[in-house]
Tab-separated table of C-alpha atoms and ligand atoms in Angstrom:
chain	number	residue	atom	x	y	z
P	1	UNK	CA	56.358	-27.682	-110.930
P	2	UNK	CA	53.092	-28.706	-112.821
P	3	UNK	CA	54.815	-28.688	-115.763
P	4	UNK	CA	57.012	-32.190	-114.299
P	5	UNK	CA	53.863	-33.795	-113.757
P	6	UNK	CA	51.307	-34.694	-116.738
P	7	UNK	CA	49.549	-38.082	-116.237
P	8	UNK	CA	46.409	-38.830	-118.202
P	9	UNK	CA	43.417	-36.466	-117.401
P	10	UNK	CA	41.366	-39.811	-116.283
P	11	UNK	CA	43.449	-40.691	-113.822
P	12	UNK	CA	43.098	-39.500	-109.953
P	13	UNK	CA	46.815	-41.025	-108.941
P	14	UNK	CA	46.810	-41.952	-105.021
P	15	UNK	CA	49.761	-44.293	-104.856
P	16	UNK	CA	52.715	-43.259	-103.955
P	17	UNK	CA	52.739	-45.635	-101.344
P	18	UNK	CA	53.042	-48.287	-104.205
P	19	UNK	CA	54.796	-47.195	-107.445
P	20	UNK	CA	54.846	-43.443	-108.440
P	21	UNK	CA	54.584	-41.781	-111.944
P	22	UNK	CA	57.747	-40.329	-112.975
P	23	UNK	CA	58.438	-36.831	-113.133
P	24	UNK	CA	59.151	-35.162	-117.083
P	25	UNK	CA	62.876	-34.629	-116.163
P	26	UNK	CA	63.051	-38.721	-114.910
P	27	UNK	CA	61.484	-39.595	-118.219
P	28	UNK	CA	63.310	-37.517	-120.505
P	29	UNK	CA	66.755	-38.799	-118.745
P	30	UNK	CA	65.628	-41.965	-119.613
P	31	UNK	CA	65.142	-40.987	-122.975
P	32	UNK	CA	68.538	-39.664	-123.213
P	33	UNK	CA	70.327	-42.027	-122.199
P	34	UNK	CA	68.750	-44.600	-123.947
P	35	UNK	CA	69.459	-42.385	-127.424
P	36	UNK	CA	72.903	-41.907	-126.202
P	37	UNK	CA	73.519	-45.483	-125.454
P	38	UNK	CA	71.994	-46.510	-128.753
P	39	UNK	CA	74.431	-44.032	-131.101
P	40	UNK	CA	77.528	-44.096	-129.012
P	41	UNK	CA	77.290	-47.044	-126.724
P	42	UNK	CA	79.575	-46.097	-123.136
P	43	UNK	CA	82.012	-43.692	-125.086
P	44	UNK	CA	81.047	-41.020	-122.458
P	45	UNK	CA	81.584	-43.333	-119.545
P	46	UNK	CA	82.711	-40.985	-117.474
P	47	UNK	CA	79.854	-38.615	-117.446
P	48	UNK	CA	78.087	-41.801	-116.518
P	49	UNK	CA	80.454	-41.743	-113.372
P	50	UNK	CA	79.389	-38.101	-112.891
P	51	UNK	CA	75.866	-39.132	-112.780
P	52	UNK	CA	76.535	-41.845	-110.346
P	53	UNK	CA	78.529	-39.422	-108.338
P	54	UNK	CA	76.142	-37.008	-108.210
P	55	UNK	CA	73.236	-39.400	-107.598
P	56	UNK	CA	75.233	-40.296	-103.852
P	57	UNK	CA	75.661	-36.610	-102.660
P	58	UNK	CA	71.763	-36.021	-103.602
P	59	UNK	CA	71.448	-39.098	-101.536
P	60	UNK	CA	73.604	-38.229	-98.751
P	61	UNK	CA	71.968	-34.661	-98.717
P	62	UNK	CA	67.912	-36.301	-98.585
P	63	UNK	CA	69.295	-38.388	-95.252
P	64	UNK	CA	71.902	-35.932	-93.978
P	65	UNK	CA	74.431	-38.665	-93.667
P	66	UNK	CA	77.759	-37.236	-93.158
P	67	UNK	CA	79.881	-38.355	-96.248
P	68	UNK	CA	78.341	-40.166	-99.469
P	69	UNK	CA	81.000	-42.863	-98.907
P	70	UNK	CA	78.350	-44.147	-96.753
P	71	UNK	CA	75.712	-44.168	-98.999
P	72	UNK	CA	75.509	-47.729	-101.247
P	73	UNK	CA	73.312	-48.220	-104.416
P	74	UNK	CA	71.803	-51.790	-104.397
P	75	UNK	CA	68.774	-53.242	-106.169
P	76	UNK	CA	65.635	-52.146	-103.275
P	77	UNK	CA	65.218	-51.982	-100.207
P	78	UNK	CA	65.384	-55.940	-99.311
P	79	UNK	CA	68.713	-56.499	-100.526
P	80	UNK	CA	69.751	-53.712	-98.393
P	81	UNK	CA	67.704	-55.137	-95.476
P	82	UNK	CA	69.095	-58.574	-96.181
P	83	UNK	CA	73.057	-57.313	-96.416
P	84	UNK	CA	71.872	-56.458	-92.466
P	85	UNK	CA	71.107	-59.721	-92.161
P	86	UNK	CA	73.444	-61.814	-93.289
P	87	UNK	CA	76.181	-59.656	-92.507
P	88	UNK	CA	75.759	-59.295	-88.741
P	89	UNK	CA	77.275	-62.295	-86.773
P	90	UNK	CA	74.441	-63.581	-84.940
P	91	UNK	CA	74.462	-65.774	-81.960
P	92	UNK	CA	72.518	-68.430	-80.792
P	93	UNK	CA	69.715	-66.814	-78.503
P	94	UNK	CA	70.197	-63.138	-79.927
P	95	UNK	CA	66.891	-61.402	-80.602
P	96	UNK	CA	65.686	-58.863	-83.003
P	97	UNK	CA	63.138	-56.172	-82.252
P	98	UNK	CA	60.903	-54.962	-84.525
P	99	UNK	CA	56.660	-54.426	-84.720
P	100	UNK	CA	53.589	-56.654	-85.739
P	101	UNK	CA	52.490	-53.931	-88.947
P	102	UNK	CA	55.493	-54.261	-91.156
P	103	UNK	CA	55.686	-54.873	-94.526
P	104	UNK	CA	56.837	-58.207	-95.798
P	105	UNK	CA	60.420	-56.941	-96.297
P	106	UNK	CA	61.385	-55.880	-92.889
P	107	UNK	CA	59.649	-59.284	-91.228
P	108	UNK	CA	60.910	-62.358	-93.311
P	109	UNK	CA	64.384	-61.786	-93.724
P	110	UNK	CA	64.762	-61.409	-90.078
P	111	UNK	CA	62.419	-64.562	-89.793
P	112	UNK	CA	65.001	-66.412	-92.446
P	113	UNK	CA	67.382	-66.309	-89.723
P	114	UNK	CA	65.297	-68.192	-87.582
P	115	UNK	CA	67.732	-71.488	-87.892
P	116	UNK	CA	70.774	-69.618	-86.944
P	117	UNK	CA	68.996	-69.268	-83.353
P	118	UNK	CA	67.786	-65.830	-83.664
P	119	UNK	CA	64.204	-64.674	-82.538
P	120	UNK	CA	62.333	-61.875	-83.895
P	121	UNK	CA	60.085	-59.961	-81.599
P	122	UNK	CA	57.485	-57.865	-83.351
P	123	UNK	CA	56.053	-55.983	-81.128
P	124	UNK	CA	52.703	-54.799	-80.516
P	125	UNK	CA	52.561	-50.736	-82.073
P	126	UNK	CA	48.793	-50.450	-82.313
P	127	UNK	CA	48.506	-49.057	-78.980
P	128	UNK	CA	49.222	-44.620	-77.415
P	129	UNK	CA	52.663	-45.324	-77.456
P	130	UNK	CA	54.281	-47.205	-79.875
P	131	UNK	CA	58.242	-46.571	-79.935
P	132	UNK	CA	57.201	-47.345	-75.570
P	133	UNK	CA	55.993	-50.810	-77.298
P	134	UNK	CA	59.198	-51.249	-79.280
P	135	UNK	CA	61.686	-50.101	-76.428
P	136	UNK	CA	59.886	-52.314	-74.409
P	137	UNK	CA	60.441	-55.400	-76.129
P	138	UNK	CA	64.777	-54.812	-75.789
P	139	UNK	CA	66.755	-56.833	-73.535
P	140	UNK	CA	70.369	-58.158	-72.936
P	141	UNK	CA	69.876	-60.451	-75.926
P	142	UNK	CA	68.852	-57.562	-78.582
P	143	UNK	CA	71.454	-56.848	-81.135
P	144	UNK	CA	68.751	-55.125	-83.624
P	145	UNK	CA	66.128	-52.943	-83.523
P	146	UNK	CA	64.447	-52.961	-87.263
P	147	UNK	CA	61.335	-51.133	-88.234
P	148	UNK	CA	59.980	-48.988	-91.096
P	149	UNK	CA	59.510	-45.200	-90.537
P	150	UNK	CA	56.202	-45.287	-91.738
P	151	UNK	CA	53.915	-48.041	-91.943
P	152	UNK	CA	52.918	-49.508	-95.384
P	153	UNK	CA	49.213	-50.080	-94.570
P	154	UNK	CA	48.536	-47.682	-91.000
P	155	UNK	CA	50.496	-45.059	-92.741
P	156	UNK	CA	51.980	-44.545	-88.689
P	157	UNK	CA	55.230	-42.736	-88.383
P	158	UNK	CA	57.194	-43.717	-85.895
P	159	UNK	CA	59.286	-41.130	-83.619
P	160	UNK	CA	62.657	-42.311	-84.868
P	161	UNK	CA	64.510	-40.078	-82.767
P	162	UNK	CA	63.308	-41.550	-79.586
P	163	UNK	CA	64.211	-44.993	-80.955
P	164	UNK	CA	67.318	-44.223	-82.328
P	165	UNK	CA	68.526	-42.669	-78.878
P	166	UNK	CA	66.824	-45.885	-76.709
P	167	UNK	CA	69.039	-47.825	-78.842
P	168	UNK	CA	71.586	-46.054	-78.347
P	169	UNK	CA	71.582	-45.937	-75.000
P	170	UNK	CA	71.577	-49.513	-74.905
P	171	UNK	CA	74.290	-50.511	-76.756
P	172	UNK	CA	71.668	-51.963	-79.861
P	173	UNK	CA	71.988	-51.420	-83.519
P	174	UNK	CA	69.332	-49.362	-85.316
P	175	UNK	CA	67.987	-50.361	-88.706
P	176	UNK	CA	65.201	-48.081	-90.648
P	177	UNK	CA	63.458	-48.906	-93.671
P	178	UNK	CA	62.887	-45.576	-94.968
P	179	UNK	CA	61.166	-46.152	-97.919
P	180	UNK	CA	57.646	-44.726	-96.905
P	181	UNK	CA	59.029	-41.850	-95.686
P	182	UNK	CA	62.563	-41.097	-98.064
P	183	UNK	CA	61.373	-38.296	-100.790
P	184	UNK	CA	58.363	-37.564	-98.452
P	185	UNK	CA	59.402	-36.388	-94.959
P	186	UNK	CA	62.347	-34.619	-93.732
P	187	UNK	CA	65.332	-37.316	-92.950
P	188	UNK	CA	68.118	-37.223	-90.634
P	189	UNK	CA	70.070	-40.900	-90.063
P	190	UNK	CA	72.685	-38.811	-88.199
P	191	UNK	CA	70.009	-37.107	-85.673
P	192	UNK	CA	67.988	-40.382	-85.202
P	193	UNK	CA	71.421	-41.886	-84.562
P	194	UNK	CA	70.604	-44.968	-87.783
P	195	UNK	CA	72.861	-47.614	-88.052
P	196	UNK	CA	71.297	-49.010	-91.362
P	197	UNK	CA	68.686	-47.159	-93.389
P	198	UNK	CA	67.392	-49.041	-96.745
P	199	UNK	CA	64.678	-47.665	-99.440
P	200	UNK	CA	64.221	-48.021	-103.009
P	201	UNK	CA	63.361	-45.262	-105.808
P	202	UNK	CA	59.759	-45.820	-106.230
P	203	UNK	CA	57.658	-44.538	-104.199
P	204	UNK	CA	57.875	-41.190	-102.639
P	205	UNK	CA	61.044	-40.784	-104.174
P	206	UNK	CA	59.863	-40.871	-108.167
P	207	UNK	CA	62.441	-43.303	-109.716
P	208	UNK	CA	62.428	-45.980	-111.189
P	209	UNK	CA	61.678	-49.645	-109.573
P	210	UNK	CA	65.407	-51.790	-109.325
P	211	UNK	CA	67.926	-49.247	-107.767
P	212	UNK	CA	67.681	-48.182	-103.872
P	213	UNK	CA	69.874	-46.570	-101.400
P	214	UNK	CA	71.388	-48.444	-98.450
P	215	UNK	CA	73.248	-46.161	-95.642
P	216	UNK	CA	75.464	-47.750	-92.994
P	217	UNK	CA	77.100	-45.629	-90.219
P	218	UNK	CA	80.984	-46.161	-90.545
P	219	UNK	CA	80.874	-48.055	-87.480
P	220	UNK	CA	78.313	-50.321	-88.183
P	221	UNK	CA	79.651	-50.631	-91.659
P	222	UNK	CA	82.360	-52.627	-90.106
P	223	UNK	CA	80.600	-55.405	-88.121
P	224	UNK	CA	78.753	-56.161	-91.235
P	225	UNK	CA	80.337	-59.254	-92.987
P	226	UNK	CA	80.167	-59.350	-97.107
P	227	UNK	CA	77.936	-61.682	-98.585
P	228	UNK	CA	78.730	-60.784	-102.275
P	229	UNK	CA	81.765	-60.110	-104.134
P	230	UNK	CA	83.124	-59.152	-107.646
P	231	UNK	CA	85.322	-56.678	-109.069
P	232	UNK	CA	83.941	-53.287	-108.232
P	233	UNK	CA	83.450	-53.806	-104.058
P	234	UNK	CA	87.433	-53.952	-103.808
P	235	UNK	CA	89.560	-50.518	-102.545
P	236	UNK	CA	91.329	-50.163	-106.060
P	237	UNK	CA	88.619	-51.406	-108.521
P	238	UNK	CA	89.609	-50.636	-111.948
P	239	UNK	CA	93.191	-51.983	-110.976
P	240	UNK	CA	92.648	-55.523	-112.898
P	241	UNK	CA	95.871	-56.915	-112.715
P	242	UNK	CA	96.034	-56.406	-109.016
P	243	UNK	CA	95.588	-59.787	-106.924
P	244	UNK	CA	96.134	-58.323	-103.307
P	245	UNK	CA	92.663	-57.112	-102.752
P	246	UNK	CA	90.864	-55.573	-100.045
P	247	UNK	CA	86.962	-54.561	-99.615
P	248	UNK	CA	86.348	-50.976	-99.959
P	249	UNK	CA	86.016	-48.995	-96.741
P	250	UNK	CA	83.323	-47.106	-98.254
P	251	UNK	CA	79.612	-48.668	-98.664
P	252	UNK	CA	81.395	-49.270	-101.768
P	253	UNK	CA	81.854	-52.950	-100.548
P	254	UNK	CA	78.381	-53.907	-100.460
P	255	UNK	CA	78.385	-53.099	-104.536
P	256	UNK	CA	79.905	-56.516	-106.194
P	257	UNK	CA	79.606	-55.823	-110.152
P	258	UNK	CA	78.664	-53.037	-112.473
P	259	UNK	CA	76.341	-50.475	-111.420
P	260	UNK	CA	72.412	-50.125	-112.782
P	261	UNK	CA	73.171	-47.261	-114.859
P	262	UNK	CA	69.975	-46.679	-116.722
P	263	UNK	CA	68.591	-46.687	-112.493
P	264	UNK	CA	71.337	-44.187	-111.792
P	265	UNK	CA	70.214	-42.065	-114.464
P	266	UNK	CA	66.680	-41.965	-113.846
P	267	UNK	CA	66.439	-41.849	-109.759
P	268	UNK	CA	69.296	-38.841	-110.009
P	269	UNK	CA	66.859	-36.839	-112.209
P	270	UNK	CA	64.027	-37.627	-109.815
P	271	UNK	CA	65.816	-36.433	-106.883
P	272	UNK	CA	67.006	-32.992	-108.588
P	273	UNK	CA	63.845	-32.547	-108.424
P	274	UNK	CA	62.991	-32.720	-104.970
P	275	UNK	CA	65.985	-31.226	-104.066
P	276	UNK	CA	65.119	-28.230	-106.264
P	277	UNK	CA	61.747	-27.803	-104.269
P	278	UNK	CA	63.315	-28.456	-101.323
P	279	UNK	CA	62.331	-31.470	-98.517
P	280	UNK	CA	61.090	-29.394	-96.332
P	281	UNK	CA	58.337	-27.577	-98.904
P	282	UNK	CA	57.819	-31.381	-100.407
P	283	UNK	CA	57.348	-32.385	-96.624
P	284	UNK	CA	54.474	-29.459	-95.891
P	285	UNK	CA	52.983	-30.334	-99.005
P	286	UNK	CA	52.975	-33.833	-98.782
P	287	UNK	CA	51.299	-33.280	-94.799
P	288	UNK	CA	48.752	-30.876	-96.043
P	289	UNK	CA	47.345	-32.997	-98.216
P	290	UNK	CA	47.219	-36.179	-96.240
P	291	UNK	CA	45.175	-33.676	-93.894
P	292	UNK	CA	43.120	-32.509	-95.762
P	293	UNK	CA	42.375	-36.115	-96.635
P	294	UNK	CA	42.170	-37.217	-93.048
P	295	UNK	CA	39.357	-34.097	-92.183
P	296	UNK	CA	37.533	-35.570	-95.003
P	297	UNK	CA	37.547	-39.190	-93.882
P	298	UNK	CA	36.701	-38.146	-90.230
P	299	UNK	CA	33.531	-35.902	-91.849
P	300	UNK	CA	32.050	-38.598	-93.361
P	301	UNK	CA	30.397	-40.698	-90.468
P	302	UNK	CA	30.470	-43.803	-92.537
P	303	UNK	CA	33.994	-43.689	-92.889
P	304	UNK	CA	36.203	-44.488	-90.057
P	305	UNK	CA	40.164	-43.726	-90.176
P	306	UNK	CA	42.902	-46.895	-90.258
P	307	UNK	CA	45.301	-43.902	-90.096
P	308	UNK	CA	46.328	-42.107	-86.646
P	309	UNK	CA	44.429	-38.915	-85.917
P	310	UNK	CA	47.622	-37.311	-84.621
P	311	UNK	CA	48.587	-35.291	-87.683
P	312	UNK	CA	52.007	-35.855	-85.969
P	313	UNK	CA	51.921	-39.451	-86.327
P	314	UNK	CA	51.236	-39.305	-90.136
P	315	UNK	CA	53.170	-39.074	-93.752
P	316	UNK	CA	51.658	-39.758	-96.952
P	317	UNK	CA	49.519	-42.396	-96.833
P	318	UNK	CA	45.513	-42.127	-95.681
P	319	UNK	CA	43.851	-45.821	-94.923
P	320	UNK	CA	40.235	-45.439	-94.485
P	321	UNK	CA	37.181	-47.901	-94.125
P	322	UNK	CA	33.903	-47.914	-94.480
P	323	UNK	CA	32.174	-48.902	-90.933
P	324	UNK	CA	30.142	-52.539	-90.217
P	325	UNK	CA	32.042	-53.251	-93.979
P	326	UNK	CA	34.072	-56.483	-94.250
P	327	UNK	CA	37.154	-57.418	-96.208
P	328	UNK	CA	35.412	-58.501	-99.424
P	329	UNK	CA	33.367	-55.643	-99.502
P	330	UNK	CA	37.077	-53.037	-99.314
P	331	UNK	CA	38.116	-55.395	-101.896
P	332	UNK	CA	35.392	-55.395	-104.234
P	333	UNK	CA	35.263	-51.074	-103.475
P	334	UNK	CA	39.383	-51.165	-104.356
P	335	UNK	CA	38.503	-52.730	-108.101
P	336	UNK	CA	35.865	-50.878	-108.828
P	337	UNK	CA	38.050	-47.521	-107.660
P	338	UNK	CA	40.689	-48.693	-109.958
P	339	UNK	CA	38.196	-49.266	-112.417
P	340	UNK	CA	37.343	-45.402	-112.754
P	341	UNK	CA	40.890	-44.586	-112.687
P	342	UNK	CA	41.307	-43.957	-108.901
P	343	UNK	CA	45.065	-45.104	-108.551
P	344	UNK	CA	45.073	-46.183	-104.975
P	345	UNK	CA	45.578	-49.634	-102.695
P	346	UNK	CA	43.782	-51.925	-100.721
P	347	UNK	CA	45.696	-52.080	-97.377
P	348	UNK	CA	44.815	-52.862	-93.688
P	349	UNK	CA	41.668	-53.639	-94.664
P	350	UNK	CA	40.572	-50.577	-96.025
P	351	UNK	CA	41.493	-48.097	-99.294
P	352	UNK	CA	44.588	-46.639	-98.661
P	353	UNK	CA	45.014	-43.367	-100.755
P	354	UNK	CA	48.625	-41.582	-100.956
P	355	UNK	CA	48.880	-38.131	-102.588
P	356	UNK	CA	51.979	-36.427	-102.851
P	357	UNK	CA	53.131	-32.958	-102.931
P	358	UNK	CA	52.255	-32.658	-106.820
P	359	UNK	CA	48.645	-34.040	-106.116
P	360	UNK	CA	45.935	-31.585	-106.919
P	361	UNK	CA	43.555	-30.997	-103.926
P	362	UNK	CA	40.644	-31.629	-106.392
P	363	UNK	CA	42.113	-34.540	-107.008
P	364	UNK	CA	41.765	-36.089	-103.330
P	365	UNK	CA	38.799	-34.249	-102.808
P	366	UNK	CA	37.002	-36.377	-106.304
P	367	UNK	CA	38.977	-39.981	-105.275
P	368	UNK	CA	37.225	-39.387	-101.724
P	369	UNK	CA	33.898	-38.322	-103.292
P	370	UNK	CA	34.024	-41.404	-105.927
P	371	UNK	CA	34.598	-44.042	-103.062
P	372	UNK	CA	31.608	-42.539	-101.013
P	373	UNK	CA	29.245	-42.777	-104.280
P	374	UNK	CA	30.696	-46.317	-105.176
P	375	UNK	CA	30.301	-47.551	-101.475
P	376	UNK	CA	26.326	-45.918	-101.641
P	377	UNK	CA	25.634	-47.445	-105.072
P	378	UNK	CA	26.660	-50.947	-103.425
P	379	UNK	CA	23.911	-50.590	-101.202
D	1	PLP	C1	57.630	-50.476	-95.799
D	1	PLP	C2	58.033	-51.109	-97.108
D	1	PLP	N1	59.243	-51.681	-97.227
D	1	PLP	C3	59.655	-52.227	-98.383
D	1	PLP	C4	58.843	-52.210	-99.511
D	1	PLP	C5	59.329	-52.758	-100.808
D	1	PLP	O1	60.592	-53.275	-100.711
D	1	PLP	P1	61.513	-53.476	-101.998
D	1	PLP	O2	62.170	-52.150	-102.282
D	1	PLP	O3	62.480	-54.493	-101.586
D	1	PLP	O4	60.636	-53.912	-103.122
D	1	PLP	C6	57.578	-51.644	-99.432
D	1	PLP	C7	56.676	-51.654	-100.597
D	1	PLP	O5	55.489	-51.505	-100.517
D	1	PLP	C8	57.170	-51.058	-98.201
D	1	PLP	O6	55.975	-50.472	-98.081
């Protein structure tokens, strides 16, 4: 596959956390289709449709949902988060569970309901057990569980089985924001029983920015109310003339207008390709590298680890710090990384490198190497 992968010899690329480089086939798609668009506008519409078509049952294969009518392609992962939210008929007092390290995304539009008399909880997942933590936080009022399979700055991945059977249990939806793990890690929504399950292209993924998946279980499909509407989220769009309407049973219904073609295009040739190498190979990959990272980190005695130890607890993302170091120090350490090309983030108060399974091991081994001699030259 090192032929799909050619970014500038300068660069040491750690962030697929953030926003990752696109793989040949993604780029030449986009190519394409931009060519094809600019001789013969939509005259092949319908292979567009094929594209789309195909890009759902690539989708419903990565999350092992049971049909692709109940897969829906939205703009990222907040609009699929927020068609959660403002679909569910709240009540006053209800409560929403969810932890105290997630990304903006998954906190404030749960907050935004705040006047409508619902609570969010976010509970407390530094500790030996987090999902205990979580479960712990339910009661009679919980309608929702939310929280992110991985975490954006700890780089913690949660047991989502466990949660998704406690919620089960008690009668509670189950909403995952998948996007640190989707196109890393193995996914099942049907196995971790997921209600909801939102993530866009760009990170782990390799597509393009502007076009995510949102999954809804049928049943949980239904007790969402719409909050947008247009043409193409009716049963029989395409039928203009037709004034007796009804929302599509399929996810379908959370799509109001024309789809994001040039998206569709791009994030279905990025996901050939991990479907070509297969999730599970992508997911050994992707774990061997964030451990060889992590032995590295926990070698260096100046470095301590942000990330969990427990190689079980982990993905694709490796926070580290440097010890007795404070915030401005990590963020003078991140510019001067990016500086000499080290593609990376600054995140829970440390550098947060994320290789995936394309990385080169030298690659890691010279980011790591950089940050120690950048960090000693501070001194
Ligand atoms: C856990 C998590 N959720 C969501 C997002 C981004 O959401 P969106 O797709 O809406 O831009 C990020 C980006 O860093 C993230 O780490």
């Amino acid at each position: 596959m090192d032929e799909e992968f050619s970014l500038d010899a300068d660069i040491l690329y750690l962030n697929h956390a953030a926003v990752a480089p696109w793989p040949k086939r993604t780029a030449e798609a986009v190519k394409v289709f931009a060519e094809e668009n600019h001789r013969q506008g939509s005259v092949d519409y319908p292979r567009w449709l094929n594209i789309e078509r195909a890009l759902r049952g690539r989708l419903q294969r990565l999350i092992h949902a049971t049909s692709a009518d109940d897969i829906a392609l939205v703009k990222n992962t907040s609009e699929g988060l927020s068609l959660v939210a403002y679909g569910l008929p709240w009540q006053d007092g209800d409560n929403i569970v969810s932890t105290n390290q997630e990304f903006p995304s998954n906190r404030i539009v749960w907050e935004s309901l705040r006047d409508r008399g619902v609570q969010l909880r976010c509970t407390d997942i530094a500790g030996d057990d987090p999902e205990g933590a979580i479960v712990a936080g339910i009661d009679a009022h919980t309608r929702l569980v939310s929280v992110s399979s991985v975490q954006y700055a700890t780089g913690l991945r949660l047991d989502l089985m466990r949660l998704g059977a406690a919620c089960r249990e008690r009668g509670v939806l189950f909403c995952v924001d998948a996007i640190q793990s989707l196109g890393a890690l193995c996914f099942d929504a049907e196995a971790c029983h997921a209600d909801f399950v939102a993530a866009d292209a760009h990170k782990w993924m390799l597509g393009p920015e502007g076009v995510a998946m949102f999954y809804s279980r049928p049943e949980a499909r239904a007790q969402l109310g719409l909050v947008q509407y247009g043409w193409h989220m009716v049963e029989r769009a395409g039928d203009f003339d037709r004034t007796d309407w009804k929302p599509a049973a399929s996810a379908r219904r959370f799509e109001p207008g024309s789809p994001n073609m040039l998206g569709v295009h791009a994030m279905e040739a990025s996901l050939s390709l991990l479907e070509q190498i297969g999730m599970p190979t992508v997911e050994a990959e992707v774990l061997g590298r964030t451990s060889r990272l992590v032995e590295a980190v926990l070698a260096e005695p100046e470095l301590e680890l942000v990330t969990p130890r427990d190689a079980g607890r982990r993905a694709g993302i490796v926070t580290f710090r440097f010890r007795g170091r404070d915030a401005e120090f990590h963020a003078r350490l991140y510019r001067q990384l990016m500086d000499h090309r080290v593609i990376c983030a600054h995140r829970g108060g440390g550098i947060r490198y994320s290789p995936h399974f394309h990385t080169g091991t030298d690659v890691i081994d010279e980011a790591l190497r950089l940050a120690l001699e950048l960090a000693r030259d501070a001194n």
